[in-house]
Structure formats: C-alpha cells, structure tokens
XYZ file of N, CA and C in Angstrom:
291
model
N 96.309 62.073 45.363
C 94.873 61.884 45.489
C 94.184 62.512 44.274
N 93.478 61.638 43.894
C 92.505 62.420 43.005
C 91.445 63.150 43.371
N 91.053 64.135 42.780
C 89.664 64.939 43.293
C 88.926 64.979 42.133
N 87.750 65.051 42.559
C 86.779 65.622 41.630
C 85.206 66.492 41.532
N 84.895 67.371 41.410
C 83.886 67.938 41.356
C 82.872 67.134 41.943
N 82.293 66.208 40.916
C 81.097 65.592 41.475
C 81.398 64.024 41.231
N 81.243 63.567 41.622
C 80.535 62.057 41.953
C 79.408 61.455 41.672
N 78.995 60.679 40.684
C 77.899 60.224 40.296
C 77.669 58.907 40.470
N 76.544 58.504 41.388
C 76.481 56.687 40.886
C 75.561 56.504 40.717
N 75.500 55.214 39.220
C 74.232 55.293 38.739
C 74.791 53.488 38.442
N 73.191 52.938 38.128
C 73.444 51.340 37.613
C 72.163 50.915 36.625
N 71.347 52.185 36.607
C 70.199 51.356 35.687
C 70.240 52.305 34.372
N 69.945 51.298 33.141
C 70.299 51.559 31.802
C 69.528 52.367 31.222
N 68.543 53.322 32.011
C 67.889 54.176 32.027
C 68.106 55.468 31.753
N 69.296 55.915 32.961
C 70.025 56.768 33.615
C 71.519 57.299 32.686
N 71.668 55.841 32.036
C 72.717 56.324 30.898
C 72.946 57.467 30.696
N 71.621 57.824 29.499
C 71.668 59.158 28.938
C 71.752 60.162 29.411
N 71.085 60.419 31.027
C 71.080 60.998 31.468
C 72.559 61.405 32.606
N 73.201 60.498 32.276
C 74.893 60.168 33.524
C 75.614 61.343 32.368
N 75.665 60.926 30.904
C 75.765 61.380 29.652
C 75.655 62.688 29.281
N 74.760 63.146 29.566
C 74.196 64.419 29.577
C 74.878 65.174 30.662
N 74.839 64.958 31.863
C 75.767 65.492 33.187
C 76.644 65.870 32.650
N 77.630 64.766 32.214
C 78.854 64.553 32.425
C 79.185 65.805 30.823
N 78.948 65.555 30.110
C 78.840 66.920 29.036
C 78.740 68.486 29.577
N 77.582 68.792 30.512
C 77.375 69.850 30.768
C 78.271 70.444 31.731
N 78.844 69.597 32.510
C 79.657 69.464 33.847
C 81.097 69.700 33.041
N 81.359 69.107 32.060
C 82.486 69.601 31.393
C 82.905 70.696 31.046
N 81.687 71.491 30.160
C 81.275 72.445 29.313
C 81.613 73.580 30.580
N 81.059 73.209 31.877
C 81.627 74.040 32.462
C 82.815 74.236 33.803
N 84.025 73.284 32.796
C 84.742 73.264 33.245
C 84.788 72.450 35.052
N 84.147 71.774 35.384
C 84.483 70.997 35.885
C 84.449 69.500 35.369
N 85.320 68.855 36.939
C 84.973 66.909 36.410
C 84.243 66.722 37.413
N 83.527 64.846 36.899
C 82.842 64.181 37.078
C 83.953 63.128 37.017
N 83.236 62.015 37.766
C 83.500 60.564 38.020
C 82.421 59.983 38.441
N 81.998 58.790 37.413
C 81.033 58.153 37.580
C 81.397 56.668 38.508
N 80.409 56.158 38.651
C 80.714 55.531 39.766
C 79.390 54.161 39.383
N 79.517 52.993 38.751
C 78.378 52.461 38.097
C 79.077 50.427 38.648
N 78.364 49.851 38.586
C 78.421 48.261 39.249
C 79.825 48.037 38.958
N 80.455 48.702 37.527
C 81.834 47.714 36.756
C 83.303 47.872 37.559
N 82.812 49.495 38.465
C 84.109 49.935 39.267
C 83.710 50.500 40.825
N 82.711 49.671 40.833
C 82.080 49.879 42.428
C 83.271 49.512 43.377
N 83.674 48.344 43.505
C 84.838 48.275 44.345
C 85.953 48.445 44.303
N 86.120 48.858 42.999
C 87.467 49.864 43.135
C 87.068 51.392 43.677
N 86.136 51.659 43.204
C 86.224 53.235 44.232
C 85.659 53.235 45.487
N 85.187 52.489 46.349
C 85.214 52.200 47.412
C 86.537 51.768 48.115
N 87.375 51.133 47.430
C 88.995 51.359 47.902
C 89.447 52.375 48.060
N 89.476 52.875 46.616
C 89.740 54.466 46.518
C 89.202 55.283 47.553
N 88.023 55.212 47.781
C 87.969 56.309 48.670
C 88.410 56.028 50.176
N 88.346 54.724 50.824
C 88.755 54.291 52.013
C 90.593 54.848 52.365
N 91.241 54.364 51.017
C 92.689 54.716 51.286
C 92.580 56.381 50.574
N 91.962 57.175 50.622
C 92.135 58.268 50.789
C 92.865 58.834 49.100
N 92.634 57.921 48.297
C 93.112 58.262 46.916
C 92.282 58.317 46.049
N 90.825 59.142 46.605
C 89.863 59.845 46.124
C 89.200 60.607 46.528
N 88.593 61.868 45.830
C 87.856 62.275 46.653
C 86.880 63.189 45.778
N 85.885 63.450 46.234
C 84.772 64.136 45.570
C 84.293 65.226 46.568
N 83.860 66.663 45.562
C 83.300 67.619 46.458
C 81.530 67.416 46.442
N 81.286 66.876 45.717
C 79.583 66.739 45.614
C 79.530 65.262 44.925
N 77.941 65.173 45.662
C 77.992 63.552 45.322
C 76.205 63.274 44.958
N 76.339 62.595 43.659
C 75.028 62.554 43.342
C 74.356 61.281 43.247
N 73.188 60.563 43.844
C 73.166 58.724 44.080
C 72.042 58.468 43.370
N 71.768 57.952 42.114
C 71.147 57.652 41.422
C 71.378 55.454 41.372
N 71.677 55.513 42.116
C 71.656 54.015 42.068
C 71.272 52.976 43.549
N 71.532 53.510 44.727
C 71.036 52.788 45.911
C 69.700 52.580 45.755
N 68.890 53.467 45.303
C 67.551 52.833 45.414
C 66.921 51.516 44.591
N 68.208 51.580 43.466
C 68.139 49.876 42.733
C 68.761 49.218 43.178
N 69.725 49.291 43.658
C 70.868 48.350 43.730
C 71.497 48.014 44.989
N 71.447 47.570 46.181
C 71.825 47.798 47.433
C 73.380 47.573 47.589
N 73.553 46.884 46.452
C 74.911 47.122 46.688
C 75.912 48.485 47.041
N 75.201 49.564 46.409
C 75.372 50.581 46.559
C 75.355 51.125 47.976
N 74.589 51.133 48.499
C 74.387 51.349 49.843
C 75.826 51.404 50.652
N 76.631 50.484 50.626
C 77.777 51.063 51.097
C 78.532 52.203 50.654
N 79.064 52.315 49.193
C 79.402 53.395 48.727
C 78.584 54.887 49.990
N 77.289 54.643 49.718
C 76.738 55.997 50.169
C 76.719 56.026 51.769
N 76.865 54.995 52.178
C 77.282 55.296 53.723
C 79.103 55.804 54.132
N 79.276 55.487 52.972
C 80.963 55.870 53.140
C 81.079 57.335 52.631
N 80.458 57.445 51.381
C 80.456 59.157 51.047
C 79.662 60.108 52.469
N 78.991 59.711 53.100
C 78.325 60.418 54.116
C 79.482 60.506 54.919
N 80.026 58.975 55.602
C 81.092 59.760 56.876
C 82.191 60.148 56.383
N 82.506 60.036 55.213
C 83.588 61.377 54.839
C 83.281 62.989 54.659
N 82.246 63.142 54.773
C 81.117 64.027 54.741
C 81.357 65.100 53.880
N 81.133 64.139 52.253
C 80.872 64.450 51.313
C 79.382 64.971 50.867
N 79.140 66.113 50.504
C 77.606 66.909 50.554
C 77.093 66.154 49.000
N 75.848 65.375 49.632
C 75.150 64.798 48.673
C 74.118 65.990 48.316
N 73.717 65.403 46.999
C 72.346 66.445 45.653
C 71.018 66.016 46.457
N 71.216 64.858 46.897
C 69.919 63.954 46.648
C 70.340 62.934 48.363
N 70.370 63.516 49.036
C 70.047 62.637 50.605
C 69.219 61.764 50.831
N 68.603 60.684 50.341
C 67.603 60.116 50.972
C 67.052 59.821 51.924
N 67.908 59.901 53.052
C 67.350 60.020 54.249
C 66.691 61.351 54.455
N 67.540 62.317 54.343
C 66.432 64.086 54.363
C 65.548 63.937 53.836
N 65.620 63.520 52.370
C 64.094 63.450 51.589
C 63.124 62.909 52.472
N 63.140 61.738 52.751
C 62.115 61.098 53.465
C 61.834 62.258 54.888
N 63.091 62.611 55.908
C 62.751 63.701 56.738
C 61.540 64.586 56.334
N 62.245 65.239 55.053
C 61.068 66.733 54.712
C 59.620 66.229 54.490
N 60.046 64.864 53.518
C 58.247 64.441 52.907
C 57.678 64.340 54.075
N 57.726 64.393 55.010
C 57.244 63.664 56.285
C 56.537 64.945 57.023
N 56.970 66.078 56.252
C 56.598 67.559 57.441
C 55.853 67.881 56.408
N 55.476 67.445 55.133
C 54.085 68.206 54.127
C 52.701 67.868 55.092
C-alpha cells in the first residue's frame, strides 16, 4: 500500500501554482503529497477502494468545480480520512455566525 501525508485534489488551472507551491513546501518538510487532478481521477479512486492507497490528510480544492469529484470525496470521508477543508462543516459553522 502506498501512503501518503496529504492528498490533494485540484482541477482548475488556477490552483496549479498553488498545488505547486504545496507540494514544494510539503517536501521541504519532509513529507509527501499526492495530487489527485481529472488525468488520474479514476485510477485513484481504484486505488483507494482496493486498499492500495492511502492518505493521512486530505485537501479538496476541486468538488466545488467539478462534480466529478464528488465521489472521490465521499470515499475519502468513509474511509475517514481527516479533510483541511470539509464542506459540509463549513456550511455547518457559516450557519451559527
């Protein structure tokens, strides 16, 4: 199985630099990253189903463009992989300002 630090999925050409930037700093300190972007969406959704992946943190910079995504992040949840960025909580908390 592979592991990895964090988990990133991203799909808009925006975010590049910024996947880029992570993935540098995340190095620098000695951990990995695996990005996770439209070209190998369903291969790591295999991957993670047969259990020959896995991530300790997971960061989703792409469901809110792309719904394809949306599965990925329902699958990182019931493996209950701790997301940066929950969108469902978010919306929870905004809701109690």
């Amino acid at each position: 199985m592979e592991e990895f630090d964090i988990g990133v999925a991203w799909c808009w050409e925006f975010d590049k630099e910024m996947v880029s930037e992570l993935e540098r700093y995340v190095h620098q300190k000695g951990l990995s990253i695996y990005q996770i972007a439209p070209y190998n969406l369903e291969e790591t959704l295999g991957k993670l189903q047969n259990n020959q992946l896995k991530f300790k943190l997971f960061l989703d910079r792409a469901s809110d463009q792309n719904e394809e995504f949306e599965r990925l992040i329902q699958l990182v949840k019931t493996l209950g992989i701790k997301m940066l960025n929950d969108f469902d909580k978010a919306l929870w908390s905004s809701d109690k300002a």
